[in-house]
Structures are given as C-alpha cells and as structure tokens.
Short mmCIF file of C-alpha atoms in Angstrom, two decimals:
data_model
loop_
_atom_site.label_atom_id
_atom_site.label_comp_id
_atom_site.label_asym_id
_atom_site.label_seq_id
_atom_site.Cartn_x
_atom_site.Cartn_y
_atom_site.Cartn_z
CA UNK N 111 -0.13 -0.09 -0.20
CA UNK N 112 3.04 2.11 0.87
CA UNK N 113 4.59 1.67 -2.22
CA UNK N 114 1.49 2.95 -4.50
CA UNK N 115 1.32 5.81 -2.32
CA UNK N 116 4.73 6.67 -2.68
CA UNK N 117 4.58 5.71 -6.97
CA UNK N 118 1.44 8.21 -6.87
CA UNK N 119 3.43 10.69 -5.48
CA UNK N 120 6.71 10.19 -7.45
CA UNK N 121 4.28 10.31 -10.38
CA UNK N 122 2.66 13.63 -9.34
CA UNK N 123 5.65 15.52 -8.66
CA UNK N 124 7.26 14.27 -12.34
CA UNK N 125 4.56 16.25 -14.28
CA UNK N 126 4.40 19.34 -12.07
CA UNK N 127 8.69 19.40 -12.78
CA UNK N 128 7.29 18.65 -16.86
CA UNK N 129 4.80 21.35 -17.26
CA UNK N 130 6.62 23.54 -15.11
CA UNK N 131 9.26 23.68 -17.52
CA UNK N 132 7.54 24.33 -20.59
CA UNK N 133 5.47 27.01 -18.88
CA UNK N 134 9.17 28.30 -18.53
CA UNK N 135 10.72 28.20 -22.21
CA UNK N 136 7.07 29.79 -23.76
CA UNK N 137 7.84 32.41 -20.81
CA UNK N 138 10.98 33.06 -21.65
CA UNK N 139 9.60 33.20 -25.60
CA UNK N 140 9.96 37.33 -26.83
CA UNK N 141 6.25 37.88 -27.95
CA UNK N 142 6.78 40.82 -30.81
CA UNK N 143 4.34 44.25 -29.58
CA UNK N 144 1.73 45.32 -31.42
CA UNK N 145 2.75 48.03 -35.10
CA UNK N 146 1.24 51.05 -33.41
CA UNK N 147 -0.52 52.82 -36.66
CA UNK N 148 1.07 54.58 -38.89
CA UNK N 149 0.68 58.82 -37.95
CA UNK N 150 -1.93 60.23 -40.97
CA UNK N 151 -0.14 63.57 -42.30
CA UNK N 152 -2.28 66.45 -41.80
CA UNK N 153 -0.65 68.26 -45.00
CA UNK N 154 -3.19 69.77 -47.83
CA UNK N 155 -6.91 69.18 -48.37
CA UNK N 156 -6.70 65.44 -48.87
CA UNK N 157 -4.05 63.46 -46.29
CA UNK N 158 -1.62 61.55 -48.24
CA UNK N 159 -2.98 62.50 -51.96
CA UNK N 160 -0.43 61.78 -53.76
CA UNK N 161 1.58 58.28 -53.42
CA UNK N 162 4.60 56.96 -55.85
CA UNK N 163 3.98 53.65 -56.54
CA UNK N 164 5.72 53.27 -59.33
CA UNK N 165 9.08 54.58 -60.97
CA UNK N 166 8.47 52.59 -64.07
CA UNK N 167 5.65 51.18 -65.69
CA UNK N 168 6.70 47.79 -65.43
CA UNK N 169 6.23 48.04 -61.64
CA UNK N 170 2.70 49.27 -61.66
CA UNK N 171 1.34 45.46 -61.43
CA UNK N 172 2.84 45.38 -57.85
CA UNK N 173 1.11 49.21 -57.00
CA UNK N 174 -2.32 47.16 -56.96
CA UNK N 175 -4.47 50.02 -54.68
CA UNK N 176 -6.55 48.89 -51.52
CA UNK N 177 -9.96 49.16 -51.41
CA UNK N 178 -12.04 51.80 -50.01
CA UNK N 179 -15.55 51.75 -48.27
CA UNK N 180 -16.53 55.06 -50.27
CA UNK N 181 -15.61 53.40 -53.98
CA UNK N 182 -13.95 50.57 -55.57
CA UNK N 183 -10.77 50.38 -56.33
CA UNK N 184 -9.19 51.08 -59.42
CA UNK N 185 -7.90 48.16 -61.13
CA UNK N 186 -3.73 48.04 -61.21
CA UNK N 187 -2.56 49.33 -64.67
CA UNK N 188 -1.19 46.39 -66.74
CA UNK N 189 2.85 46.46 -67.60
CA UNK N 190 3.72 47.72 -71.26
CA UNK N 191 5.94 46.04 -73.36
CA UNK N 192 7.73 49.25 -75.88
CA UNK N 193 9.16 47.95 -78.73
CA UNK N 194 10.75 51.80 -79.21
CA UNK N 195 14.15 52.09 -77.75
CA UNK N 196 13.79 56.13 -78.32
CA UNK N 197 9.98 56.20 -76.77
CA UNK N 198 9.60 58.78 -73.79
CA UNK N 199 7.76 56.17 -71.76
CA UNK N 200 6.61 56.47 -68.08
CA UNK N 201 9.34 57.76 -65.64
CA UNK N 202 7.12 57.17 -62.59
CA UNK N 203 3.40 56.32 -61.50
CA UNK N 204 2.35 58.01 -58.51
CA UNK N 205 -1.02 56.53 -57.09
CA UNK N 206 -3.45 59.17 -56.05
CA UNK N 207 -5.74 59.39 -53.08
CA UNK N 208 -8.70 61.22 -53.60
CA UNK N 209 -10.29 61.75 -50.51
CA UNK N 210 -11.80 65.16 -50.03
CA UNK N 211 -10.85 66.33 -53.43
CA UNK N 212 -7.46 67.60 -53.30
CA UNK N 213 -6.38 69.79 -56.26
CA UNK N 214 -3.37 69.77 -58.81
CA UNK N 215 -1.93 72.30 -60.99
CA UNK N 216 -0.51 75.73 -59.66
CA UNK N 217 -2.37 77.89 -61.42
CA UNK N 218 -5.63 77.81 -58.89
CA UNK N 219 -3.93 75.06 -56.35
CA UNK N 220 -0.57 75.23 -54.52
CA UNK N 221 -0.72 72.03 -51.78
CA UNK N 222 0.77 69.51 -54.03
CA UNK N 223 4.41 69.97 -55.77
CA UNK N 224 4.69 66.44 -55.84
CA UNK N 225 7.01 67.12 -58.85
CA UNK N 226 10.24 66.96 -59.77
CA UNK N 227 11.82 69.00 -62.41
CA UNK N 228 11.61 68.23 -65.37
CA UNK N 229 8.87 66.10 -65.28
CA UNK N 230 5.49 66.34 -66.95
CA UNK N 231 1.97 65.27 -67.15
CA UNK N 232 0.23 65.48 -69.93
CA UNK N 233 -3.72 65.51 -69.73
CA UNK N 234 -6.23 66.13 -72.87
CA UNK N 235 -9.51 68.10 -72.31
CA UNK N 236 -12.79 67.93 -74.43
CA UNK N 237 -12.60 64.37 -76.81
CA UNK N 238 -13.78 62.24 -77.48
CA UNK N 239 -14.00 63.54 -80.93
CA UNK N 240 -13.58 61.02 -84.77
CA UNK N 241 -9.61 61.04 -85.91
CA UNK N 242 -8.43 63.80 -83.42
CA UNK N 243 -8.35 61.18 -80.15
CA UNK N 244 -7.00 58.13 -82.12
CA UNK N 245 -3.98 60.76 -83.42
CA UNK N 246 -3.38 61.22 -79.48
CA UNK N 247 -3.90 57.40 -78.34
CA UNK N 248 -2.01 56.51 -81.41
CA UNK N 249 1.07 58.74 -80.57
CA UNK N 250 1.28 58.00 -76.96
CA UNK N 251 1.18 54.37 -77.92
CA UNK N 252 4.34 54.90 -80.12
CA UNK N 253 5.71 56.74 -76.89
CA UNK N 254 4.99 53.94 -74.68
CA UNK N 255 3.26 56.88 -72.35
CA UNK N 256 0.29 57.75 -70.47
CA UNK N 257 -2.02 61.36 -69.41
CA UNK N 258 -4.99 61.90 -68.33
CA UNK N 259 -7.96 62.44 -70.61
CA UNK N 260 -11.27 64.42 -69.44
CA UNK N 261 -13.85 63.69 -72.13
CA UNK N 262 -16.99 65.67 -72.28
CA UNK N 263 -19.91 63.82 -71.29
CA UNK N 264 -22.29 64.52 -74.23
CA UNK N 265 -18.97 63.77 -76.70
CA UNK N 266 -18.85 60.65 -74.99
CA UNK N 267 -22.30 59.29 -76.06
CA UNK N 268 -21.43 60.25 -79.82
CA UNK N 269 -17.99 57.76 -79.66
CA UNK N 270 -18.13 55.71 -76.79
CA UNK N 271 -16.51 53.50 -78.86
CA UNK N 272 -13.43 55.96 -78.92
CA UNK N 273 -13.29 55.84 -75.07
CA UNK N 274 -13.22 51.97 -74.60
CA UNK N 275 -9.92 52.69 -76.39
CA UNK N 276 -8.71 54.83 -74.29
CA UNK N 277 -9.04 52.80 -71.40
CA UNK N 278 -8.25 49.67 -73.13
CA UNK N 279 -4.82 51.78 -73.40
CA UNK N 280 -4.16 52.32 -69.78
CA UNK N 281 -5.12 56.12 -69.44
CA UNK N 282 -6.81 57.81 -66.85
CA UNK N 283 -10.29 59.22 -67.75
CA UNK N 284 -11.87 61.43 -65.38
CA UNK N 285 -14.88 64.39 -66.49
CA UNK N 286 -15.42 67.46 -68.63
CA UNK N 287 -19.38 68.03 -67.21
CA UNK N 288 -22.18 66.63 -70.01
CA UNK N 289 -22.05 70.05 -72.29
CA UNK N 290 -18.99 72.00 -71.54
CA UNK N 291 -20.63 74.67 -69.82
CA UNK N 292 -19.30 77.58 -67.61
CA UNK N 293 -20.74 76.22 -64.17
CA UNK N 294 -19.65 80.08 -62.47
CA UNK N 295 -23.44 80.54 -65.07
CA UNK N 296 -26.61 78.63 -65.12
CA UNK N 297 -27.40 79.49 -68.47
CA UNK N 298 -25.60 78.72 -71.64
CA UNK N 299 -25.79 76.62 -75.62
CA UNK N 300 -25.94 73.42 -75.87
CA UNK N 301 -26.66 70.47 -78.53
CA UNK N 302 -30.09 69.13 -77.96
CA UNK N 303 -31.59 66.47 -79.99
CA UNK N 304 -29.05 68.20 -82.96
CA UNK N 305 -29.87 71.14 -82.64
CA UNK N 306 -27.41 74.09 -80.82
CA UNK N 307 -29.63 75.55 -78.44
CA UNK N 308 -29.86 78.40 -75.12
CA UNK N 309 -30.09 76.28 -71.84
CA UNK N 310 -30.67 76.30 -68.35
CA UNK N 311 -28.72 74.11 -66.40
CA UNK N 312 -28.03 73.53 -62.77
CA UNK N 313 -24.25 73.60 -61.80
CA UNK N 314 -23.78 70.22 -60.33
CA UNK N 315 -26.29 68.35 -62.50
CA UNK N 316 -23.89 69.12 -65.49
CA UNK N 317 -21.75 67.47 -63.17
CA UNK N 318 -23.03 64.37 -62.54
CA UNK N 319 -24.21 64.16 -66.55
CA UNK N 320 -21.32 64.45 -66.99
CA UNK N 321 -19.56 61.47 -64.58
CA UNK N 322 -22.65 59.30 -65.60
CA UNK N 323 -21.99 59.63 -69.42
CA UNK N 324 -18.68 58.74 -69.31
CA UNK N 325 -18.96 56.17 -67.19
CA UNK N 326 -21.95 55.12 -69.12
CA UNK N 327 -19.35 55.33 -72.42
CA UNK N 328 -16.55 53.34 -70.67
CA UNK N 329 -18.85 50.76 -69.74
CA UNK N 330 -15.94 50.22 -66.71
CA UNK N 331 -13.57 52.15 -63.83
CA UNK N 332 -13.44 55.53 -64.62
CA UNK N 333 -11.14 57.74 -61.99
CA UNK N 334 -12.62 60.80 -59.79
CA UNK N 335 -11.33 63.25 -61.65
CA UNK N 336 -12.77 66.62 -63.07
CA UNK N 337 -11.63 69.23 -64.68
CA UNK N 338 -14.02 72.15 -64.28
CA UNK N 339 -14.35 74.39 -67.96
CA UNK N 340 -12.17 77.52 -68.63
CA UNK N 341 -11.65 76.98 -65.08
CA UNK N 342 -13.57 78.55 -63.59
CA UNK N 343 -14.23 77.13 -60.41
CA UNK N 344 -17.15 78.72 -58.07
CA UNK N 345 -15.93 77.78 -54.38
CA UNK N 346 -19.34 76.37 -53.65
CA UNK N 347 -18.72 72.96 -56.70
CA UNK N 348 -15.48 72.87 -55.12
CA UNK N 349 -16.80 72.18 -52.05
CA UNK N 350 -19.13 70.17 -53.63
CA UNK N 351 -16.61 67.41 -55.37
CA UNK N 352 -14.64 67.54 -51.78
CA UNK N 353 -17.26 65.58 -50.83
CA UNK N 354 -17.88 63.19 -53.61
CA UNK N 355 -14.18 62.58 -52.97
CA UNK N 356 -13.21 64.03 -56.58
CA UNK N 357 -10.03 65.91 -57.37
CA UNK N 358 -10.12 68.81 -59.00
CA UNK N 359 -7.46 69.81 -61.78
CA UNK N 360 -6.65 72.95 -63.14
CA UNK N 361 -3.25 73.40 -64.83
CA UNK N 362 -0.02 74.71 -64.45
CA UNK N 363 1.01 75.74 -68.23
CA UNK N 364 -2.11 75.77 -70.72
CA UNK N 365 -1.25 75.46 -73.97
CA UNK N 366 -4.39 77.63 -75.42
CA UNK N 367 -4.05 74.95 -78.30
CA UNK N 368 -7.99 75.82 -78.95
CA UNK N 369 -6.42 79.12 -80.41
CA UNK N 370 -4.32 77.76 -83.05
CA UNK N 371 -4.61 76.42 -86.51
CA UNK N 372 -1.22 74.72 -87.00
CA UNK N 373 0.92 72.27 -85.07
CA UNK N 374 3.93 73.67 -84.83
CA UNK N 375 2.12 76.62 -82.78
CA UNK N 376 1.22 74.07 -80.42
CA UNK N 377 4.67 72.53 -80.03
CA UNK N 378 6.25 76.03 -79.34
CA UNK N 379 3.78 76.96 -76.78
CA UNK N 380 4.48 74.20 -75.07
CA UNK N 381 7.92 73.49 -74.97
CA UNK N 382 8.15 77.66 -74.42
CA UNK N 383 6.71 77.23 -71.16
CA UNK N 384 8.06 73.70 -70.02
CA UNK N 385 10.79 75.64 -70.24
CA UNK N 386 9.93 78.39 -68.09
CA UNK N 387 8.35 76.66 -65.50
CA UNK N 388 10.66 73.55 -65.92
CA UNK N 389 7.66 70.81 -64.97
CA UNK N 390 4.25 70.31 -64.43
CA UNK N 391 0.95 69.41 -65.36
CA UNK N 392 0.21 70.45 -69.41
CA UNK N 393 -2.85 71.29 -70.31
CA UNK N 394 -4.10 70.43 -74.26
CA UNK N 395 -7.25 69.41 -75.97
CA UNK N 396 -7.84 65.97 -77.83
CA UNK N 397 -10.42 67.81 -79.72
CA UNK N 398 -8.78 70.10 -81.42
CA UNK N 399 -7.20 69.13 -85.03
CA UNK N 400 -3.70 70.79 -84.84
CA UNK N 401 -3.10 69.10 -81.48
CA UNK N 402 -3.92 65.59 -82.76
CA UNK N 403 -2.04 66.69 -85.89
CA UNK N 404 1.53 67.94 -83.04
CA UNK N 405 1.23 64.75 -80.77
CA UNK N 406 3.55 62.99 -82.09
CA UNK N 407 6.11 65.58 -82.84
CA UNK N 408 5.43 67.00 -79.73
CA UNK N 409 5.94 63.84 -77.82
CA UNK N 410 9.56 63.48 -79.83
CA UNK N 411 10.36 67.28 -78.64
CA UNK N 412 10.09 66.11 -74.88
CA UNK N 413 12.01 63.29 -75.57
CA UNK N 414 14.91 65.72 -76.85
CA UNK N 415 14.30 68.03 -74.21
CA UNK N 416 15.08 65.32 -70.99
CA UNK N 417 11.63 65.73 -69.87
CA UNK N 418 9.90 62.80 -68.09
CA UNK N 419 6.45 61.71 -67.95
CA UNK N 420 4.53 60.55 -64.50
CA UNK N 421 1.41 59.09 -65.17
CA UNK N 422 -0.73 60.31 -62.11
CA UNK N 423 -3.14 56.84 -61.20
CA UNK N 424 -6.40 57.18 -59.53
CA UNK N 425 -6.38 55.08 -55.91
CA UNK N 426 -10.03 54.70 -56.51
CA UNK N 427 -12.68 54.61 -59.31
CA UNK N 428 -15.26 57.43 -58.72
CA UNK N 429 -18.72 56.68 -58.02
CA UNK N 430 -21.66 57.60 -60.06
CA UNK N 431 -24.61 58.26 -58.80
CA UNK N 432 -27.89 56.67 -59.48
CA UNK N 433 -30.23 58.89 -60.68
CA UNK N 434 -27.74 60.62 -63.14
CA UNK N 435 -26.97 57.00 -64.32
CA UNK N 436 -30.66 57.04 -65.21
CA UNK N 437 -30.84 60.34 -66.47
CA UNK N 438 -27.82 59.09 -69.32
CA UNK N 439 -29.96 56.07 -69.84
CA UNK N 440 -33.04 58.41 -71.25
CA UNK N 441 -30.64 60.69 -73.35
CA UNK N 442 -29.50 57.75 -74.88
CA UNK N 443 -32.75 56.24 -75.94
CA UNK N 444 -33.24 55.26 -79.49
CA UNK N 445 -30.38 54.23 -81.75
CA UNK N 446 -27.68 55.35 -79.57
CA UNK N 447 -28.67 52.81 -77.11
CA UNK N 448 -26.29 50.69 -79.22
CA UNK N 449 -22.81 51.80 -77.94
CA UNK N 450 -20.41 49.39 -79.99
CA UNK N 451 -18.00 51.28 -81.92
CA UNK N 452 -18.27 52.18 -84.93
CA UNK N 453 -15.75 49.81 -86.41
CA UNK N 454 -17.22 46.91 -84.68
CA UNK N 455 -20.55 47.37 -86.76
CA UNK N 456 -19.33 48.96 -89.89
CA UNK N 457 -16.67 48.04 -91.85
CA UNK N 458 -15.46 48.17 -95.81
CA UNK N 459 -15.02 44.87 -97.36
CA UNK N 460 -14.79 46.89 -100.95
CA UNK N 461 -14.27 49.75 -102.88
#
C-alpha cells in the first residue's frame, strides 16, 4: 500500500516538473509588440494624396490599390511592352488618393507640389472626337506613355467606342461636365436633339451628368478626376466635389491650343512654357485638330528635351449617382443605345 502511495506521489512530482519546464520556456520566448498605427499626415485638403507607387511602368502591377469603403479600387495598370527604343515612356507612376477632393495645378492650387524638376503630366480635354483622339492615342502608344483625359459627357455619348480605346490603353479618364458649360453661370448653349440651343442648367447636374455619361461610355471604372471648363471654379462647387471625393485639376501650363490652327504652334507653346516653368501639368485638347497633328512631334520634343512623364493613377474609381445614370440612359434612348464602336458595326469590305 505504501509503495502505491509513494509511486503516485512521484508521478505527481514528475508531472509538475515537466509542465513547469514547458511554462518557463514559453515565458522566455519574446512576443513581438503590436505595431502602432501609422500617423496620418495633415498636410493639404486630402491627407496622403500623392504617393509614388512605381518608378517605371513595368513596376505598376505591384502597386495595386487597397479597397476603400467609399469607392471600388481602380484596377492595377498593366505593364507596357515597348518596342520603341527612343520612347518617352513613363518615368514614374504616382497613386492619387482623392479623399476630400485635392486640387492639382499651380494655376489655382498650391498644396501638392509633388513633381520633380523636368517631370510632366499630360492632360487632354474636350474629347472624345473622331480622328483627333485616335491620333493622340496612336502617338501616346508609339511613345509607350500615358496621360489623363477629361472628356465632355455629350461627346462621350457620340463616340463611346473611342473612350473604350482610351481606357483599354491604360490612360486615366476623368470628366469635364455634360456640355462644357461655364459652371459659374446657369445659362449657356448646348446641342439638344441635334440643334444648338440656349439652355438653363444646374451646375451640379452638369457635373454629375458628365460623370455618368463618361462612365457609361467606358463601361468600366473611371477616375474621380474633374476639370472645370475654362477653369472657372466656384468655391461651392469645389466644396461639393470635395464631399464627392473627386480631385480637381487645374493646370500649371495652359497651351491655349484651341486658339491655334498649326501643329507647330502647339508644339512651340508647350515647349516654351515648359522651359520657363521646368515641370508641370500640361493642358492640351484632343478635340483640336492641330493638337492631334502635333501629338507625335510634341512627344518627340519632350524626349529630346530630357523631360520625364509622370502618370497620375487614381487609387479609387469614381462612384456615380444612380439618378444621373438613369438620366443618361433616357438621353440615349433609341439607336444611341447601341454602344459598340462604329468600327465593329460598319466595316469597308470593298471599294
């Protein structure tokens, strides 16, 4: 009996010793402290608006955006294979967080000076337009570079196939109102049912109709980027776009190409202003024939001048408003509901 009691006692002592050793070893293993959350910068209207995500187009796939509650993320830019050894290319890709509606372009906004000396952002307004926009796209493709397009909503409904080409090439597509109205006013002229007429409009409707029309034409994600026609920017609309988390683009250099009829004038205007400023966001128009003709040579000029292209990739896509999406569909009732590019519907088979 005594032997059984002694054996039981020894077994208990042995178990306590073993478990004590295990507990001691666990206590001696260092446990990493939880990472403290990163501090949120407070500079400007939109914290962290500009972040470099890639120093070459080939790196941009690794820079896929993180999903946000307010809008779906933009798809990652696809790498571009370039067969042109003298291409301008893309020197840097920056990701734009449009929360709060940051403004870009020193003509109106001074908060975000992110471009380095010699860096250029190309922006094209007022398209899409037959022949002109495709010519610009061809030049950009030949130079393996990217730009931001600000189409007019009404133009987008005329030529949705062209905007699909812009999107397929990986460019950013913002918006530029429904009918290019001066948003500091409420009366202007617009093409209504094939006739240019005097119209009254609500500036917010002009903004939202344009966004919905461009989104419809592309048939996929578009950028939360907006440019005011004639750069006339009432403060209440700047505040409105801020609440919509849409970035506002002014410019550093306006080419005034809409006043020009010759391609060499466009080239001269852009290059002279770049020489003066050293860097910046350039405003030209893919709607203009002279700009379309100048596009290839202008990119050659930028390459020869040692300038570098920066692509401003949005972190999130724009969120449209359902009532305006429905209004666009009503505008498109009838034959315009066929949103295929004309080239896929009509093809010359003999002449």
